[in-house]
Amino acid sequence: MWIGPVNLLLVGYFGSLFAGLYWIIKRSWSHAGASTTQRALFILLGLLSLTLAWYNIVAFIIEDYAERHSPDVSKRPTENRFVRAYRQVVETPLQWFWSSSLLSFVPSMIGFSVLEAHRNGIFDTAVYIWVGFFGAISGSFPMFLLRLIQKPRTNAAVIVSKTPQLNLSTAFFCIVGLFSVAWTPSTLNNQVEFIQNLAFMHFILLLPLLNRSKSDGIWHSSSWAVFFSIMSFLALLVRVSTIDAVFREITLSLPGILTLIRAIGSNWCQLSISGDEIFCTILTVIYLLDDQHKEYLRGSKRIRYLGCLLFCLPLLSASVVFPAFLCLRELRMSAQTLKSVKTKVL
């Protein structure tokens, strides 16, 4: 019979995913702060990322289905399809090098979404996160960034004055989520632990969306700077340990680097998550170079700060560079705002 618990679950999953995608496209396209060109480019970038991610996912599902119906019973997979997909992007240090870049990026992106949603009056952030978690992070992320574009630009003082108080629970959930990401390779040999960790990771990273801060003020910006600095540092530790594991497998040479690059296409799932990571890296570069940041990062300082971050990006990944930039941004905006307040008082 076609109707059953599994099929109903799939209908609910894809129904909510497509409904969420329709919602964020509609909301992003109607955002008056961006030009028509900006709206078209950001939405097309998100749809392109989603299409590529799901092309690879569907290819994996077809391959997995064929293997599960193989005449040779011994070759049939016994793992749940979802678990098997995740295992294929974690199994080797070379695969984890690419996968961890994306997964370690997500906790900082969640914190960023909570902060900017409050500042910009975006009350449907959960829909963007839902589409990101169960569609592709780089599919919903450009549409969320589109909602942050303001014409005319909002000055730093106004932005900082709308900064919400950082809930300790939000910071806790994001940090624990990052630890869960780092723990993933250690659970490979225990299927139950592997499944529990995956479920826990997805669950705890949704919890920050439930927190609503009722307090705004310029003093809160510094607490967010501390939060993002911690996230960047922890992501750096994950990255360093991953790089160490990689160079236990390969040598620092051209053939070794090519082997690492080839790991991107080691299987359909790896292609999907690596593509997602590459798109997120591109979006990070776009956000760092955004003209709206010129107000509090000017001249030679802008060149030095952004030049250093962009130089480190290929090796350290967006998981380290993105929160590092957000920490710098909050500190600069806060300092600039306090300076202007003191000037007015004097």
XYZ file of C-alpha atoms in Angstrom, residues 164-282:
119
model
C 19.865 42.072 21.407
C 21.210 40.780 24.676
C 23.091 37.532 24.120
C 21.237 34.744 25.900
C 23.667 32.393 27.592
C 21.533 29.489 26.399
C 22.041 30.594 22.780
C 25.817 30.646 23.252
C 25.684 27.302 25.094
C 23.657 25.562 22.388
C 25.931 26.819 19.598
C 29.116 25.849 21.448
C 27.786 22.398 22.352
C 26.642 21.981 18.748
C 30.185 22.686 17.590
C 31.557 20.133 20.074
C 29.058 17.617 18.663
C 30.398 18.300 15.168
C 33.973 17.768 16.375
C 32.957 14.515 18.100
C 31.382 12.992 14.961
C 34.442 11.090 13.586
C 34.954 9.489 17.020
C 31.530 7.827 16.811
C 32.128 6.026 13.504
C 32.783 2.628 15.070
C 29.612 2.678 17.159
C 26.462 2.910 15.030
C 24.164 3.742 17.957
C 26.472 6.510 19.175
C 26.848 7.791 15.602
C 23.063 8.074 15.167
C 22.579 9.638 18.599
C 25.253 12.250 17.913
C 23.725 13.172 14.537
C 20.256 13.550 16.053
C 21.634 15.542 18.990
C 23.637 17.840 16.665
C 20.605 18.766 14.574
C 18.351 19.157 17.600
C 20.597 21.369 19.719
C 21.410 23.710 16.829
C 17.705 24.435 16.370
C 17.239 25.462 20.024
C 18.822 28.960 19.732
C 15.930 29.917 17.452
C 13.544 29.566 20.400
C 15.268 32.345 22.363
C 13.904 35.860 22.050
C 15.764 38.758 23.647
C 13.665 41.678 24.885
C 16.641 43.887 25.668
C 18.400 46.090 23.081
C 21.434 48.301 23.575
C 24.897 49.281 22.456
C 26.478 47.446 25.405
C 25.342 44.060 24.091
C 27.523 44.223 20.995
C 30.678 43.410 22.992
C 29.129 40.210 24.392
C 28.389 39.053 20.844
C 32.001 39.854 19.928
C 33.176 37.549 22.731
C 30.775 34.835 21.565
C 32.006 34.971 17.973
C 35.643 34.994 19.109
C 35.003 31.794 21.097
C 33.263 30.181 18.116
C 36.162 31.118 15.824
C 38.732 29.761 18.286
C 36.884 26.454 18.774
C 36.401 26.072 15.014
C 40.141 26.718 14.623
C 40.895 23.850 17.025
C 38.640 21.546 15.012
C 40.316 22.688 11.804
C 43.856 22.192 13.130
C 43.057 18.662 14.342
C 41.477 17.875 10.961
C 44.497 19.189 9.049
C 46.773 17.142 11.307
C 44.753 13.990 10.525
C 44.849 14.769 6.796
C 48.635 15.077 6.695
C 48.974 11.756 8.453
C 47.341 10.329 5.306
C 49.039 12.415 2.605
C 52.235 14.402 2.154
C 52.460 18.161 1.706
C 53.181 17.928 -2.008
C 51.352 18.462 -5.277
C 50.240 14.795 -5.524
C 49.083 14.943 -1.909
C 47.078 18.147 -2.454
C 45.527 16.663 -5.603
C 44.508 13.587 -3.591
C 42.828 15.873 -1.068
C 40.986 17.729 -3.845
C 39.878 14.455 -5.452
C 38.270 13.479 -2.136
C 35.555 16.052 -2.958
C 34.188 13.624 -5.560
C 34.723 10.390 -3.629
C 30.961 9.696 -3.564
C 27.637 11.433 -4.284
C 27.102 12.540 -0.675
C 30.588 13.990 -0.475
C 29.971 15.926 -3.689
C 26.773 17.333 -2.186
C 28.239 18.493 1.128
C 31.482 19.744 -0.490
C 29.475 21.780 -2.988
C 27.464 23.203 -0.109
C 30.715 24.157 1.647
C 32.142 25.814 -1.473
C 28.999 27.898 -1.936
C 29.095 28.936 1.746
C 32.710 30.020 1.264
C 31.708 32.138 -1.741
